[in-house]
XYZ file of C-alpha atoms in Angstrom:
462
model
C 0.013 -0.055 -0.042
C 2.897 2.349 0.740
C 4.664 1.476 -2.382
C 1.357 2.255 -4.300
C 1.024 5.665 -2.657
C 4.581 6.612 -3.522
C 4.053 5.505 -7.232
C 0.953 7.919 -7.355
C 3.057 10.611 -5.766
C 5.814 10.089 -8.431
C 3.091 9.961 -11.211
C 1.554 13.207 -9.903
C 4.915 14.914 -10.114
C 5.484 13.562 -13.675
C 2.326 14.655 -14.865
C 2.493 18.034 -13.428
C 5.959 18.473 -14.861
C 4.613 17.295 -18.574
C 1.742 19.833 -18.049
C 4.147 22.626 -17.389
C 6.205 21.726 -20.407
C 3.007 21.615 -22.516
C 1.754 24.716 -21.331
C 5.075 26.647 -22.153
C 5.063 25.093 -25.549
C 1.560 26.360 -26.089
C 2.891 29.778 -24.899
C 5.879 29.653 -27.249
C 3.762 29.041 -30.037
C 1.630 32.165 -29.039
C 4.542 34.228 -28.797
C 6.059 33.099 -32.055
C 2.868 33.812 -33.982
C 2.539 37.233 -32.511
C 6.217 38.296 -32.456
C 7.268 40.291 -29.634
C 4.596 39.409 -26.940
C 2.736 42.217 -25.000
C 2.152 42.524 -21.413
C -1.234 41.052 -22.003
C 0.073 38.352 -24.038
C 2.413 37.327 -21.061
C -0.401 37.463 -18.566
C -2.605 35.281 -20.727
C 0.365 32.904 -21.097
C 0.690 32.534 -17.274
C -2.899 32.197 -16.787
C -3.219 29.451 -19.264
C -0.232 27.655 -18.006
C -1.638 27.611 -14.433
C -4.979 26.507 -15.615
C -3.283 23.461 -17.539
C -1.383 22.429 -14.261
C -4.540 22.765 -12.109
C -6.318 20.357 -14.700
C -3.524 17.790 -14.505
C -3.496 17.942 -10.757
C -7.243 17.124 -10.537
C -7.125 14.311 -13.071
C -4.556 12.674 -10.884
C -6.384 13.258 -7.900
C -9.355 11.664 -9.291
C -7.628 8.773 -10.715
C -5.783 8.279 -7.362
C -9.206 8.182 -5.393
C -10.904 5.821 -7.963
C -8.039 3.277 -7.736
C -7.566 3.195 -4.097
C -9.035 -0.218 -2.583
C -11.031 -0.480 0.693
C -8.020 -1.622 2.446
C -5.786 1.422 1.084
C -8.429 3.860 2.226
C -8.463 2.035 5.880
C -4.646 2.135 5.941
C -4.396 5.764 5.056
C -7.119 6.557 7.771
C -5.186 4.579 10.349
C -1.889 6.417 9.419
C -3.340 9.886 9.653
C -5.421 8.950 12.822
C -3.656 10.627 16.010
C -1.990 8.537 18.623
C -3.901 6.979 21.316
C -4.433 9.897 23.661
C -5.061 7.737 26.758
C -2.498 7.632 29.656
C -1.723 3.889 28.478
C -1.418 5.010 24.817
C 1.414 7.708 25.768
C 3.119 5.158 28.487
C 3.282 2.155 26.083
C 4.697 4.316 23.413
C 7.895 4.762 25.461
C 10.921 2.063 24.908
C 11.718 2.536 28.641
C 8.465 0.934 29.446
C 8.610 -1.638 26.801
C 12.037 -2.577 28.257
C 10.864 -2.743 31.642
C 8.319 -5.503 30.607
C 10.820 -7.167 28.208
C 13.453 -7.490 31.018
C 10.847 -9.058 33.199
C 12.229 -12.592 33.009
C 9.253 -14.550 34.388
C 7.032 -12.681 31.841
C 9.039 -13.033 28.690
C 10.424 -16.545 29.347
C 7.091 -17.818 30.097
C 5.369 -16.503 27.004
C 8.195 -17.685 24.795
C 7.925 -21.237 26.519
C 4.106 -21.139 25.903
C 4.468 -20.151 22.275
C 7.865 -21.959 21.000
C 7.058 -24.972 23.172
C 3.553 -25.422 21.433
C 4.977 -25.194 17.819
C 2.639 -27.594 16.654
C -0.178 -25.093 17.228
C 1.836 -22.238 15.427
C 3.498 -23.921 12.396
C 2.126 -22.721 9.160
C -0.871 -20.986 11.132
C -2.114 -17.401 10.568
C -1.447 -15.521 13.939
C -2.822 -12.136 15.271
C -0.994 -10.586 18.119
C -3.152 -7.994 20.044
C -1.375 -5.081 21.615
C 1.797 -6.139 20.079
C 3.980 -3.421 21.662
C 7.611 -3.982 20.252
C 6.249 -7.219 18.533
C 8.129 -9.704 20.776
C 5.359 -12.326 20.843
C 5.008 -11.868 16.973
C 8.710 -12.723 16.874
C 8.126 -15.867 19.181
C 5.304 -16.984 16.950
C 7.627 -16.763 13.906
C 10.253 -18.708 15.738
C 7.511 -21.318 16.427
C 6.870 -21.432 12.565
C 3.947 -19.159 12.183
C 2.937 -18.763 8.452
C 1.822 -15.308 8.610
C 1.490 -12.783 11.697
C -0.469 -9.517 12.118
C 0.835 -7.510 14.940
C -1.665 -4.818 15.937
C -0.649 -2.159 18.185
C -2.444 1.258 19.063
C 0.227 3.363 20.357
C 3.270 4.878 18.514
C 5.076 1.996 19.520
C 3.830 0.178 16.257
C 6.524 2.252 14.430
C 9.132 0.716 16.691
C 7.855 -2.647 15.905
C 7.722 -1.887 12.139
C 11.410 -1.045 12.569
C 12.270 -4.278 14.106
C 10.461 -6.087 11.516
C 12.229 -4.273 8.776
C 15.587 -4.665 10.289
C 17.979 -6.959 8.558
C 18.946 -8.731 11.890
C 15.372 -9.996 12.124
C 14.866 -10.824 8.283
C 14.974 -14.596 8.937
C 11.960 -14.162 11.251
C 9.990 -11.370 9.793
C 10.298 -12.350 6.171
C 9.951 -15.583 4.152
C 13.012 -17.462 2.953
C 13.073 -17.546 -1.118
C 12.594 -21.370 -0.793
C 9.701 -21.444 1.762
C 6.901 -23.578 0.559
C 3.129 -22.443 0.466
C 2.385 -24.630 3.551
C 5.152 -22.943 5.499
C 3.914 -19.439 4.689
C 0.315 -20.343 5.632
C -2.497 -21.085 3.174
C -4.492 -18.122 2.145
C -7.762 -18.088 4.347
C -10.890 -19.133 2.534
C -12.839 -17.004 5.079
C -11.791 -13.467 4.063
C -12.642 -10.447 5.951
C -12.079 -8.049 3.131
C -11.812 -7.604 -0.690
C -9.265 -9.247 -2.723
C -7.558 -5.847 -2.920
C -6.471 -6.316 0.720
C -4.457 -9.264 -0.169
C -2.744 -7.202 -3.081
C -1.790 -4.626 -0.210
C 0.317 -7.229 1.750
C 3.907 -7.621 1.052
C 4.130 -11.088 -0.287
C 7.695 -11.425 1.125
C 6.719 -10.481 4.626
C 5.758 -13.030 7.348
C 5.057 -10.228 10.259
C 2.698 -7.328 9.235
C 2.479 -4.579 11.604
C -0.990 -2.913 11.762
C -1.241 0.537 13.445
C -4.585 1.098 15.280
C -6.930 -0.245 18.112
C -7.997 -3.869 17.348
C -11.660 -2.953 17.870
C -11.085 -0.621 14.852
C -8.546 -2.120 12.545
C -9.260 -4.527 9.699
C -7.173 -7.521 8.672
C -7.725 -9.369 5.400
C -8.478 -13.022 6.957
C -9.571 -14.917 9.885
C -6.761 -16.375 12.108
C -5.918 -19.619 13.600
C -4.371 -18.410 16.905
C -4.594 -15.242 18.935
C -1.664 -14.274 21.182
C -1.671 -11.221 23.436
C -0.175 -9.952 26.841
C -3.319 -8.071 28.121
C -2.616 -8.500 31.678
C -2.837 -5.674 34.029
C -2.128 -5.861 37.769
C -4.574 -7.969 39.515
C -5.371 -9.374 35.989
C -7.885 -6.711 35.125
C -6.338 -3.215 35.692
C -6.152 -1.381 32.233
C -9.174 -3.400 30.741
C -7.070 -4.671 27.925
C -8.711 -7.987 28.432
C -11.737 -6.595 26.785
C -9.757 -5.951 23.577
C -8.410 -9.448 23.621
C -12.025 -10.824 23.906
C -13.018 -8.392 21.182
C -10.387 -9.626 18.847
C -11.177 -13.264 19.528
C -14.932 -12.486 18.555
C -14.000 -10.596 15.325
C -10.967 -12.575 14.018
C -10.695 -16.116 15.421
C -11.526 -18.997 13.348
C -14.046 -21.558 14.851
C -12.045 -23.883 16.997
C -9.099 -21.510 16.885
C -6.520 -21.148 19.822
C -6.201 -18.041 22.298
C -3.131 -17.604 24.381
C -3.430 -17.062 27.448
C -6.281 -19.346 27.546
C -7.431 -18.671 31.177
C -6.895 -16.149 33.774
C -7.352 -16.826 37.545
C -7.607 -14.082 40.459
C -6.864 -15.244 43.997
C -7.503 -13.593 47.322
C -6.627 -14.277 50.951
C -7.123 -12.309 54.258
C -3.772 -10.778 55.644
C -2.321 -8.905 58.407
C 0.117 -5.778 57.678
C 0.046 -3.523 60.746
C 2.859 -1.500 59.217
C 1.224 -0.775 55.965
C -1.905 0.150 57.583
C -0.346 2.463 59.999
C 1.500 4.177 56.971
C -1.769 4.972 55.119
C -3.507 6.193 58.394
C -0.481 8.512 59.277
C -0.804 10.144 55.622
C -4.127 11.201 56.489
C -3.428 12.800 59.840
C -2.246 15.877 57.950
C -5.931 16.874 57.538
C -6.636 16.692 61.174
C -4.830 20.005 61.670
C -7.138 22.717 63.087
C -4.793 25.615 62.523
C -3.026 25.266 59.033
C -1.910 28.857 58.526
C -5.192 29.970 60.361
C -7.315 27.428 58.453
C -9.323 24.302 60.018
C -8.721 21.201 57.917
C -10.189 18.849 60.203
C -13.523 18.794 58.366
C -11.581 16.758 55.432
C -9.870 14.217 57.726
C -12.580 11.545 57.234
C -12.500 11.958 53.339
C -8.684 11.577 53.516
C -9.043 8.277 55.286
C -11.362 7.112 52.605
C -8.942 8.225 49.990
C -5.785 6.596 51.358
C -7.357 3.392 52.175
C -9.243 3.500 48.687
C -5.910 3.168 47.156
C -4.725 -0.252 45.739
C -1.388 -1.131 47.184
C 0.792 -2.704 44.527
C 4.092 -4.459 45.678
C 5.358 -7.801 47.135
C 4.214 -9.024 50.403
C 5.371 -12.144 52.191
C 3.312 -15.348 52.323
C 3.464 -15.137 56.157
C 1.170 -12.339 56.054
C -1.773 -14.556 55.460
C -4.140 -15.384 58.471
C -5.955 -18.238 56.586
C -4.743 -21.149 54.559
C -7.823 -20.559 52.513
C -7.719 -18.902 49.206
C -10.685 -17.471 47.130
C -10.557 -17.929 43.437
C -12.299 -16.468 40.427
C -11.457 -18.132 36.968
C -11.856 -16.555 33.522
C -11.881 -18.815 30.447
C -10.619 -16.528 27.482
C -11.910 -18.953 24.848
C -15.492 -18.596 25.979
C -16.000 -15.555 28.345
C -17.712 -12.380 26.992
C -16.865 -8.741 27.436
C -19.725 -8.261 29.708
C -18.320 -11.175 31.993
C -15.197 -8.932 32.371
C -17.139 -5.742 33.206
C -18.922 -7.043 36.472
C -18.074 -9.932 38.590
C -17.506 -10.763 42.077
C -15.519 -13.201 44.195
C -17.442 -14.736 47.227
C -15.158 -15.929 50.164
C -15.175 -17.720 53.237
C -11.786 -18.065 55.264
C -11.112 -20.097 58.310
C -8.588 -18.076 60.540
C -5.412 -19.863 61.822
C -4.074 -17.359 64.082
C -4.825 -14.348 66.207
C -4.332 -11.316 64.397
C -5.785 -8.145 62.934
C -7.256 -8.632 59.546
C -6.184 -5.510 57.778
C -7.322 -6.329 54.247
C -6.806 -8.813 51.458
C -3.735 -9.956 49.507
C -4.444 -10.664 45.900
C -2.529 -11.898 42.770
C -3.319 -13.790 39.553
C -2.055 -16.561 37.161
C -2.279 -16.665 33.519
C -2.546 -20.203 31.846
C -1.599 -21.165 28.438
C -3.123 -24.333 27.375
C -1.082 -25.633 24.201
C -1.492 -29.114 22.607
C 2.012 -30.039 23.674
C 2.721 -28.205 26.775
C 0.697 -26.429 29.425
C 2.396 -23.312 30.976
C 1.386 -21.090 33.930
C 2.497 -17.432 34.548
C 1.909 -16.910 38.360
C 2.338 -13.627 40.252
C 1.804 -15.477 43.577
C 3.600 -14.155 46.658
C 5.240 -17.591 46.586
C 6.346 -17.408 43.245
C 9.360 -15.524 41.693
C 8.777 -11.875 41.572
C 7.326 -9.972 38.285
C 6.544 -6.401 37.421
C 2.928 -7.159 38.297
C 3.882 -7.797 42.038
C 0.891 -8.276 44.069
C -2.193 -6.311 45.138
C -3.354 -5.447 48.743
C -7.001 -4.180 49.284
C -6.884 -2.579 52.869
C -9.769 -2.105 55.226
C -9.962 1.385 56.733
C -11.826 -0.455 59.808
C -9.755 -3.679 60.239
C -11.118 -6.845 61.934
C -9.700 -8.753 64.975
C -9.718 -12.218 64.496
C -8.866 -15.449 66.320
C -8.022 -19.226 65.348
C -11.271 -21.187 64.364
C -13.276 -18.228 63.560
C -14.637 -17.627 60.046
C -14.757 -14.493 57.908
C -17.092 -14.322 54.850
C -17.979 -11.865 52.181
C -17.306 -10.787 48.699
C -15.085 -8.599 46.426
C -17.210 -6.972 43.874
C -15.419 -5.624 40.902
C -17.070 -3.214 38.314
C -15.450 -1.285 35.531
C -15.123 2.560 35.773
C -14.360 5.233 33.078
C -10.692 5.299 34.019
C -9.623 2.020 32.193
C -9.735 0.105 35.533
C -12.002 -1.053 38.061
C -13.588 -0.237 41.518
C -13.728 -3.124 43.932
C -16.324 -3.094 46.787
C -14.846 -5.106 49.670
C -17.258 -6.598 52.187
C -16.282 -8.796 54.993
C -18.207 -10.147 58.080
C -16.977 -11.875 61.162
C -19.335 -14.876 61.134
C -21.239 -15.243 64.326
C -20.872 -11.542 65.318
C -22.152 -8.191 64.425
C -18.646 -7.067 63.297
C -18.386 -6.154 59.481
C -16.279 -3.868 57.429
C -16.611 -2.264 53.936
C -14.175 -0.581 51.697
C -14.381 0.634 48.225
C -10.862 0.363 46.548
C -9.991 1.941 43.157
C -7.570 -0.031 41.176
C -6.590 3.019 39.220
C -5.359 4.748 42.231
C -2.365 2.719 42.891
C 0.171 3.214 46.053
C 3.418 1.503 45.083
C 5.041 -0.200 47.823
C 7.655 -2.671 46.596
C 10.739 -0.842 47.414
C 10.844 -1.740 51.095
C 14.248 -3.290 52.075
C 14.337 -7.106 52.285
C 11.607 -7.540 49.515
C 12.470 -9.553 46.502
C 12.945 -7.646 43.162
C 11.793 -8.361 39.714
C 14.366 -10.626 37.858
C 15.635 -8.894 34.840
C 17.448 -10.379 31.866
């Protein structure tokens, strides 16, 4: 498509130049027939030349517009569309943040093992990479023998991914070898999504095709056999990228196709963490001041407590913080769940307490599971697993609950999407058999990072 546009630009320049020559020739004939030209003759000559050039440009523009295929127009619109203006669109367009994710050894190695370790699921197949970033998963798919890969990325990082795909150092992955068979390249799909012109726009020598745009908006020429993605936010659902993953499945995946990750599980357990709780309470103590430069701030102290305890605490916590051996779980099957299933859900729980403690909140994490035909792989962010850049999440209670061995606490964690690309979580807990209860709303988009405490594990980097 880019080459076609360049050819049209060149054609316009040639026609324009030819028009000027023709117009100049007409003017020369005018001058020759009249002898020495008058001022009026020169003005008519300039006017005549300008009119010929305008006619030529109009003709080229009309021809160009008529010859553009539907894919050409869509590609032009995607190119001219401004970058994703959201905070995440800006964040993921920066190489430093991509580096942070790439250097998370657990994340990157697990994804590569899930893809390359299941080469039979990728060999000769058409693959869609949703939220491709630098395209690392697309390259893993190529390593596994994928026939064709569409790497869709909404942010300006798409340009970086295209640069990697075009680099000579990656030619063996991003481009076909001259002797590769049709089967190795991936047979052309019989269930096309767009006109034959869409196929013509593809570079026939390229295995990896980078597509700039949101997966909800872009068009690719065919249905795919496999969808791969890293749509995981902290506590699995933050950033709401999973909705794009499911949207892509519904739009582009062939019946019986494979999605990776295949499943996502959220876990929660009751914890005690007096130091963290006191830190949050202390932050709000500023608003107790009754004489701040002559102003009484204390009317806002209660609101400040709600705000600080409404933050999701992102960071590692030790397994010893748990006050129960029980764990509540909520499971998503990405092969079957709907977007609506993601937007509102709740995790019921009932925990038997194992020691005397103050229950300050809940420690949460997630696992992502990859169910390939050869190997099943799990990416865990558990406090008992090696550290990742997702860490764990703690949801604190402004009003903690005192518990003793043998008692049970029950309740729910209710998740609902908000308009900040995240979730609000309503935490409700009851000490069974008593009138003691506590409620807290936690905003996952308002994080307090607490992972630099001395002695805590650090994310392993490559």
